[in-house]
Short mmCIF file of C-alpha atoms and ligand atoms in Angstrom, two decimals:
data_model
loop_
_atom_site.label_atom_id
_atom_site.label_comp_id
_atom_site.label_asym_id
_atom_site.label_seq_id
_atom_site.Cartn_x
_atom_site.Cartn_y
_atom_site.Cartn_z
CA UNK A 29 -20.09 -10.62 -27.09
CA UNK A 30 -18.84 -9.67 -23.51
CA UNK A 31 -15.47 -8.17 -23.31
CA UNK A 32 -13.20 -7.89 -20.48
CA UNK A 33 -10.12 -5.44 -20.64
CA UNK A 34 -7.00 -6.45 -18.45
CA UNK A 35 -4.17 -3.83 -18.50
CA UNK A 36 -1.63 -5.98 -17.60
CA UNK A 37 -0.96 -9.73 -17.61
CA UNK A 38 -2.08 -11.01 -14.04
CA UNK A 39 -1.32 -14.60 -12.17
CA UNK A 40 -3.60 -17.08 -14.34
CA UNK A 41 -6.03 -18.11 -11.64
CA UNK A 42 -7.91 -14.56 -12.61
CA UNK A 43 -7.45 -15.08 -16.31
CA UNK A 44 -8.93 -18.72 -16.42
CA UNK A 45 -11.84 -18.08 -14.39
CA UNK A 46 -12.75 -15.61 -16.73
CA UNK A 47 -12.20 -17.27 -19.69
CA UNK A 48 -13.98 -20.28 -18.05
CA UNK A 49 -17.28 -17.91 -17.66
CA UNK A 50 -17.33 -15.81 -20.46
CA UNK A 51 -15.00 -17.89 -23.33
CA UNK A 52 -11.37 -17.62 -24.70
CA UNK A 53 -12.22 -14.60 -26.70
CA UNK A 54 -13.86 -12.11 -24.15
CA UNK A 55 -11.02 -11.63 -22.20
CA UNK A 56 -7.72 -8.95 -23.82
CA UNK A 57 -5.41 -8.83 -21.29
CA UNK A 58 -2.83 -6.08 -22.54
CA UNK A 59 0.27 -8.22 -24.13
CA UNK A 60 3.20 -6.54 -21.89
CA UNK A 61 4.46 -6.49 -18.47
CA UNK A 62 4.47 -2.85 -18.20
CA UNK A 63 2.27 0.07 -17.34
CA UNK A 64 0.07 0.86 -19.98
CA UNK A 65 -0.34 4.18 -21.66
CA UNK A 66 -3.02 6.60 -21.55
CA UNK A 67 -3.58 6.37 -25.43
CA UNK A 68 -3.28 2.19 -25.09
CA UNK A 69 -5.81 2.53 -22.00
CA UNK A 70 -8.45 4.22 -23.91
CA UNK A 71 -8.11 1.89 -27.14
CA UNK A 72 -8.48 -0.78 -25.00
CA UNK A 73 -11.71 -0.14 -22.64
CA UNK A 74 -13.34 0.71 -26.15
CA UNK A 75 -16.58 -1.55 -26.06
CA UNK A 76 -15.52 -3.19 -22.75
CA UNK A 77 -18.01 -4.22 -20.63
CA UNK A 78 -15.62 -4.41 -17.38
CA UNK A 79 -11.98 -3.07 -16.86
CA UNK A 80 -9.78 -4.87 -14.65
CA UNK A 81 -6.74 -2.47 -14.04
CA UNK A 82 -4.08 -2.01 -11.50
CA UNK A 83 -3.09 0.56 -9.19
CA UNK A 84 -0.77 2.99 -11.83
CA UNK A 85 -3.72 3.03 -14.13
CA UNK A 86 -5.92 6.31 -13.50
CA UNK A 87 -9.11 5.27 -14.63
CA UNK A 88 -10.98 8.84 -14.86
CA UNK A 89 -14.70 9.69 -16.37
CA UNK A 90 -12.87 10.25 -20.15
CA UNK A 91 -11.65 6.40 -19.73
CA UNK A 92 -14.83 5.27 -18.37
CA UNK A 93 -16.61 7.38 -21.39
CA UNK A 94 -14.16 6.27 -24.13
CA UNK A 95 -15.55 2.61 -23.28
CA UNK A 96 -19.11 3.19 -24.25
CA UNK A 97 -22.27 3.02 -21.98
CA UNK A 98 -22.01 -0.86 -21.77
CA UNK A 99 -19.05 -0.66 -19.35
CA UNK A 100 -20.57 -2.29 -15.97
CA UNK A 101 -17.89 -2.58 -13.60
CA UNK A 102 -13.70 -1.56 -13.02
CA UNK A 103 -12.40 -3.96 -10.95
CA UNK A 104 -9.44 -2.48 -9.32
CA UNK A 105 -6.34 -4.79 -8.50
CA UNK A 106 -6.20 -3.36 -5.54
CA UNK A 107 -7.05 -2.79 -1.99
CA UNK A 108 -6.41 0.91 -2.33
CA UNK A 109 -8.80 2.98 -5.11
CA UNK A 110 -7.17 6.39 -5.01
CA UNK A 111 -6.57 5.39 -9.05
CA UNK A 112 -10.18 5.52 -9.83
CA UNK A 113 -12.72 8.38 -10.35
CA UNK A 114 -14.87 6.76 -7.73
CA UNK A 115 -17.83 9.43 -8.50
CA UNK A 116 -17.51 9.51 -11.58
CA UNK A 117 -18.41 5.83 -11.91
CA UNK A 118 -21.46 6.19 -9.64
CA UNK A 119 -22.79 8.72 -11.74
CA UNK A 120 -22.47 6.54 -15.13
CA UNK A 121 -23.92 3.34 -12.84
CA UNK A 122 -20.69 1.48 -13.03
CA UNK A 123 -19.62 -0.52 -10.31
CA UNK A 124 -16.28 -0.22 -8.47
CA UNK A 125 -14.72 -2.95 -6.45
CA UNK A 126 -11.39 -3.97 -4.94
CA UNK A 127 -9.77 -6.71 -3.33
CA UNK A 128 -9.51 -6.50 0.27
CA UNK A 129 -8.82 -8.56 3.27
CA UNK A 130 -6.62 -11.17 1.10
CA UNK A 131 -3.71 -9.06 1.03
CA UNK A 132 -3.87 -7.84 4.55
CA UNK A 133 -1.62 -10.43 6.48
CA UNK A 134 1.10 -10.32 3.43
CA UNK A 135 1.30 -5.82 3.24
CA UNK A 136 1.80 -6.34 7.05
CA UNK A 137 4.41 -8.49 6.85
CA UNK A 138 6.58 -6.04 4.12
CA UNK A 139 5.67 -3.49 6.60
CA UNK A 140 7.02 -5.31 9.57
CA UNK A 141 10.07 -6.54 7.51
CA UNK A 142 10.79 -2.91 6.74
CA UNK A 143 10.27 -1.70 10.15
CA UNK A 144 13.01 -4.56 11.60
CA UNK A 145 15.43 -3.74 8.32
CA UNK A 146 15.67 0.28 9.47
CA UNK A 147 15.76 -0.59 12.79
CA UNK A 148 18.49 -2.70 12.08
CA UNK A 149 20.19 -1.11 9.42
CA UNK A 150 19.92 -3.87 6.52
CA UNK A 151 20.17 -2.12 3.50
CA UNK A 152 23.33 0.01 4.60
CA UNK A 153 25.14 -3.05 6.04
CA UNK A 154 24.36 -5.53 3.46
CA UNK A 155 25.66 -2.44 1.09
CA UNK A 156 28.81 -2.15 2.95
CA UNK A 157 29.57 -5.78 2.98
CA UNK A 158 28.74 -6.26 -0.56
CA UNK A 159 31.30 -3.39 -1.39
CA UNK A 160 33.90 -5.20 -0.12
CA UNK A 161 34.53 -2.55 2.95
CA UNK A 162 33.93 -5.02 5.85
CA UNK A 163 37.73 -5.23 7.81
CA UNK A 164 36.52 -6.41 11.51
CA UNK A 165 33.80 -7.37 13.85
CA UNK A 166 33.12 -3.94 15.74
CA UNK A 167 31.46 -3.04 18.85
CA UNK A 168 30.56 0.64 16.85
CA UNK A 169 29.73 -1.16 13.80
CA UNK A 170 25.84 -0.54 11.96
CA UNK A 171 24.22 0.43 15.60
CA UNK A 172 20.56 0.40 15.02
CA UNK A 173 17.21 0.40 17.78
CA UNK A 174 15.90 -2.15 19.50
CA UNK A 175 12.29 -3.33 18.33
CA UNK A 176 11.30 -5.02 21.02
CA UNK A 177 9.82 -3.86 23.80
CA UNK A 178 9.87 -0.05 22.07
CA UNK A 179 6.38 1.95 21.89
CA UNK A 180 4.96 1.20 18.50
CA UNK A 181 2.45 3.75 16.73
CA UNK A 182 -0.12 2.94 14.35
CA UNK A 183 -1.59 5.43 11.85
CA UNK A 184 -4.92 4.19 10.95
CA UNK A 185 -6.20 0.81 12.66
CA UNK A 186 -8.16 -0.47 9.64
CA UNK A 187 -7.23 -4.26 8.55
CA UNK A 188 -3.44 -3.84 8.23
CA UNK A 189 -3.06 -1.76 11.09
CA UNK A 190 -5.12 -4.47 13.33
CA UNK A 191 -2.43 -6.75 11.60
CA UNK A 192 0.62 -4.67 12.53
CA UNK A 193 -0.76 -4.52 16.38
CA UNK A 194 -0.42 -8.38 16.15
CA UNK A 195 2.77 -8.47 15.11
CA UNK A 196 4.33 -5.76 17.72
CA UNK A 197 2.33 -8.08 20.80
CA UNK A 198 4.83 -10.54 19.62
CA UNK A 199 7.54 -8.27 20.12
CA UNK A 200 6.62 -7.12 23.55
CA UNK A 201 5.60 -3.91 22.51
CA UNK A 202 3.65 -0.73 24.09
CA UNK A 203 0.98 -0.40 21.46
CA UNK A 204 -0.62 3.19 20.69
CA UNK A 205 -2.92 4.22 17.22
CA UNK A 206 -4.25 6.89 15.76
CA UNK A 207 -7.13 7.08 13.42
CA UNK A 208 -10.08 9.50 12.67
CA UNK A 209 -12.41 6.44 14.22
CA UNK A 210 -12.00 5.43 17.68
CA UNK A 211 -12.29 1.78 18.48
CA UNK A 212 -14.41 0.75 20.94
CA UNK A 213 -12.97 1.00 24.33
CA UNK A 214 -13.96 -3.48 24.96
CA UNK A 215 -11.75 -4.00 21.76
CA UNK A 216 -8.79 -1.61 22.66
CA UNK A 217 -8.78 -3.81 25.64
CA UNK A 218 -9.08 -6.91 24.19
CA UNK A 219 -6.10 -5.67 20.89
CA UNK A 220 -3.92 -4.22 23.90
CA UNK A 221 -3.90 -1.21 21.86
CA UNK A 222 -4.56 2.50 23.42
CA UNK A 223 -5.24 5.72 21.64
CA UNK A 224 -3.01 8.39 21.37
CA UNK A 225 -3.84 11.93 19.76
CA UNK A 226 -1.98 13.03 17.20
CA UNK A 227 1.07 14.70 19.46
CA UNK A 228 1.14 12.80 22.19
CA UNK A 229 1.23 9.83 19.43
CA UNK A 230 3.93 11.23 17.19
CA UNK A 231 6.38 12.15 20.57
CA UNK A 232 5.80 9.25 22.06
CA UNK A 233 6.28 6.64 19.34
CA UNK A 234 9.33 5.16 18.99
CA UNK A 235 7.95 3.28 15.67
CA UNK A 236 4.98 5.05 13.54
CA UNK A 237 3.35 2.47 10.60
CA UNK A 238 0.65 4.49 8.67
CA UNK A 239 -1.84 2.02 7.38
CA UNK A 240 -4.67 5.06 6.40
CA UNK A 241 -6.12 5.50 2.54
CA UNK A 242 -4.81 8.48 0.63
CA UNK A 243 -7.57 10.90 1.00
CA UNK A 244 -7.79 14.80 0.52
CA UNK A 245 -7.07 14.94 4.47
CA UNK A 246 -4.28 12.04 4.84
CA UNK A 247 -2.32 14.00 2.15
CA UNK A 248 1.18 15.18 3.50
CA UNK A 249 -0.38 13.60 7.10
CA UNK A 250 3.40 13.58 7.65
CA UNK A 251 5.13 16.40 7.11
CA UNK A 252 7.92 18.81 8.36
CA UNK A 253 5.84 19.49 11.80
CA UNK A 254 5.16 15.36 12.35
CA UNK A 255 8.73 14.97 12.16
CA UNK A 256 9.60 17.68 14.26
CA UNK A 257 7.91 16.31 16.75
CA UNK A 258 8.96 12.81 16.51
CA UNK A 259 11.60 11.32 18.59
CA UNK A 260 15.18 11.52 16.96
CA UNK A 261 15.60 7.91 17.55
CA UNK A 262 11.94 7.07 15.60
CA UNK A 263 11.87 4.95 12.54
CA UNK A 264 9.16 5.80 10.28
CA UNK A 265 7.28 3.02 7.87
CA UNK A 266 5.05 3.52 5.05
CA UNK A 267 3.46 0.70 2.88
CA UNK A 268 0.14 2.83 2.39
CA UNK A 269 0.09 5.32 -0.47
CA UNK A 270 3.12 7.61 -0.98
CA UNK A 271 1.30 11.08 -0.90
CA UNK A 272 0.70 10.50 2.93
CA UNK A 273 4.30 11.65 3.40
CA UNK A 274 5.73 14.47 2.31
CA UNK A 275 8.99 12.60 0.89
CA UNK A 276 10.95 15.73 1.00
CA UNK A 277 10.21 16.68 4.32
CA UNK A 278 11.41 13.31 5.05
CA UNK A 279 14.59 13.26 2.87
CA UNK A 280 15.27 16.32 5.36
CA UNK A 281 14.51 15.02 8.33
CA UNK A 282 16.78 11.61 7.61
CA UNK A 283 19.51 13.84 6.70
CA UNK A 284 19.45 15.87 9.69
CA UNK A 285 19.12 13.29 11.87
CA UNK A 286 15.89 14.41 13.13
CA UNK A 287 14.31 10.66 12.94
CA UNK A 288 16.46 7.91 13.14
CA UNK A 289 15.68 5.49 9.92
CA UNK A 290 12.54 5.18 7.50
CA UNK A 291 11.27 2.09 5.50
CA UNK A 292 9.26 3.03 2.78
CA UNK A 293 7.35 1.00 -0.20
CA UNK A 294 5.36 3.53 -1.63
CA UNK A 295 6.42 7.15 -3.27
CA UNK A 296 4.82 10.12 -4.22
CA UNK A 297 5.41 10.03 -7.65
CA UNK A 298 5.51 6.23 -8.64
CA UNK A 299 7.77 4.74 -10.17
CA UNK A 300 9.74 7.88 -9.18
CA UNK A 301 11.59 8.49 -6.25
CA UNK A 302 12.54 11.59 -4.82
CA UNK A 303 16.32 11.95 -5.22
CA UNK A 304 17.34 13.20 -2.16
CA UNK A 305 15.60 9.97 -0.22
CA UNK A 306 17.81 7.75 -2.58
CA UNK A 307 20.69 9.78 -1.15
CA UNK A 308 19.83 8.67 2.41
CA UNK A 309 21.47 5.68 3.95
CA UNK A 310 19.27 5.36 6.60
CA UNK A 311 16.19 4.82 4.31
CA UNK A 312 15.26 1.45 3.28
CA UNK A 313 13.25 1.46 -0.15
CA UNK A 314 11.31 -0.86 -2.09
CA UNK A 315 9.64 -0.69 -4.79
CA UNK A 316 6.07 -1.35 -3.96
CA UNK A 317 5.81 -4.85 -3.11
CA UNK A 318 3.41 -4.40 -0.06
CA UNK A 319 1.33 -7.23 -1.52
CA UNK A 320 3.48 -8.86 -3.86
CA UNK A 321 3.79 -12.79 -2.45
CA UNK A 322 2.65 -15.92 -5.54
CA UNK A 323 -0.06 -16.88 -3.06
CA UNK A 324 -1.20 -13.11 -2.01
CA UNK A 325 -1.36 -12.04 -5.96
CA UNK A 326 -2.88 -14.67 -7.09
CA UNK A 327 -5.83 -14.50 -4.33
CA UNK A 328 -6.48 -11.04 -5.70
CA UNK A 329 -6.88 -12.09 -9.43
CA UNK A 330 -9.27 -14.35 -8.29
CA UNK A 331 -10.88 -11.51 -6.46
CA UNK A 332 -11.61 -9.28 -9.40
CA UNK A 333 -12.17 -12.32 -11.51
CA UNK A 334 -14.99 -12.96 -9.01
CA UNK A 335 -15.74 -9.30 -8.61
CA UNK A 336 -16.77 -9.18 -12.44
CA UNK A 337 -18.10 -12.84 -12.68
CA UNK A 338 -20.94 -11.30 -10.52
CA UNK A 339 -21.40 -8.28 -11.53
CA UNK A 340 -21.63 -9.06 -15.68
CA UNK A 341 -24.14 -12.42 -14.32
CA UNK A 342 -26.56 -9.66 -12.19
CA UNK A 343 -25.34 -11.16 -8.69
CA UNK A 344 -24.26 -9.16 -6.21
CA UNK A 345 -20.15 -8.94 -6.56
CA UNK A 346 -18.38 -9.46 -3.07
CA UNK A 347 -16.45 -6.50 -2.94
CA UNK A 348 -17.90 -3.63 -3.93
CA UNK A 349 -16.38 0.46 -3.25
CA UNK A 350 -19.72 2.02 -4.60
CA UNK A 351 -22.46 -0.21 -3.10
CA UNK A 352 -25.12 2.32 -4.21
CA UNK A 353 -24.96 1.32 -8.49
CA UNK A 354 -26.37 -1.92 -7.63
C1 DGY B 407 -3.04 -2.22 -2.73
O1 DGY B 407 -3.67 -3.25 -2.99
O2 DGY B 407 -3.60 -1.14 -2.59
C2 DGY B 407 -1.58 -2.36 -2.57
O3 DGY B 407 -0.94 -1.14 -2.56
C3 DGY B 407 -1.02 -3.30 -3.60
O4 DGY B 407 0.21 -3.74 -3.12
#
């Protein structure tokens, strides 16, 4: 009998069309709402033919071994893979896929609420109010930036970032990126977008977004340096992965007043955060939510649903990392 391993309960539209396929019984999804444990990973992909686990699950060669040869396909929740042994898969022929594209618009909205909410000063003002400490309407009182018409920077101009560059033509903005692949120059035209190296990019930015995976060379891409050479009135947003940033270089340069504000959803060390950035006023912090909209979660259950549908029936599954198993 198939069986399908869920490490933690998704929205139903993912659940039923996998019960719908392969029966009531095929499908464990594991019974709490909270991150699952190594030990309670490993007893569960025993015998499973596909895994379907989320982002805080590290699903390395001893989890893909524990599960016996059968194991055909891990089916990250996920846009972002950094969780999964990628290579290790390919060598055992298993599958990897992901869920991109549905959760583009919905990341670059949190991103673009967090880059208006530092700008703005949200968090700290709706603190101070709440506290009871508001006396007066005050020409000093909670000055941010202005957004529009600013330079905005984009780190990586994959789906988000293309997303992001939408958003800031709304807001009037100058629009620069950098990635490691240069669009061609028709589309920069068409996107109103213009390429920046990396220091003219960073001092000339007066908002920097970083939309790029976490890969050995986009670890710590921002770090002590990056900040030094940002503008002291720059707000910095990250909604990618947390290792891009080097949170306590940033907790230093917040502090310092070397940047102005950052608005961050994802951490180093999730769920923790480092302690000096929970100290900072001037960062606004959430606790990974980049995708997390009813409609936007939902479309990705149905994605991996889909994504092991295919792959368990011998069709070709619509998103897959590792192309080269099939
Ligand atoms: C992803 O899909 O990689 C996101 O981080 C989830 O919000």
């Amino acid at each position: 009998m198939t069986r399908i391993f869920i490490t933690r309960p998704i929205p139903d539209r993912g659940i039923r069309l996998l019960t719908d396929t392969f029966g009531p019984d095929a499908v464990i999804v594991a019974p709490n709402d909270l991150a699952i444990t190594r030990d309670e990973l490993l007893e569960g992909i025993r015998g499973a033919d596909a895994l379907l686990p989320i982002l805080t699950d590290t699903v390395d060669a001893t989890v893909m071994d524990a599960a016996g040869p059968q194991l055909k396909v891990i089916a990250n929740y996920a846009v972002g893979f950094n969780n999964i042994d990628v290579a290790a898969a390919t060598a055992r022929g298993i599958l990897v896929t992901n869920t991109p594209g549905v959760l583009t618009e919905t990341t670059a909205d949190l991103a673009w609420s967090l880059l208006m909410a530092a700008a703005r000063r949200i968090g700290e003002s709706e603190r101070y109010l709440r506290a009871g400490l508001w006396k007066s309407w005050g020409p000093q009182l909670f000055l941010g930036v202005d957004v529009h018409g600013q330079t905005m920077g984009i780190y990586g101009m994959g789906r988000i970032g293309l997303a992001i560059a939408h958003r800031a033509r709304g807001f009037g903005m100058r629009i620069l990126y950098n990635d490691v692949n240069r669009l061609a120059p028709s589309s920069e035209v068409e996107l109103g977008v213009v390429y920046a190296d990396k220091p003219d990019f960073l001092a000339e930015s007066d908002f920097i977004s970083i939309h790029v995976p976490l890969l050995p060379e986009t670890r710590h891409a921002f770090g002590e340096p990056e900040f030094r050479a940002m503008k002291k009135s720059a707000v910095l947003v990250n909604t990618s992965r947390g290792p891009v940033v080097d949170e306590a270089a940033l907790a230093r340069a917040l502090k310092s007043g070397q940047i102005f504000a950052a608005g961050l959803d994802v951490y180093e060390d999730e769920p923790a955060v480092h302690p000096d950035l929970l100290e900072c006023q001037n960062a606004v912090l959430v606790p990974h939510i980049g995708s997390a909209t009813h409609e936007t979660r939902s479309k990705m259950a149905h994605m991996a649903a889909q994504n092991i549908v295919a792959r368990l029936k011998g069709q070709k599954p619509p998103n897959p990392v590792n192309p080269q198993v099939l």
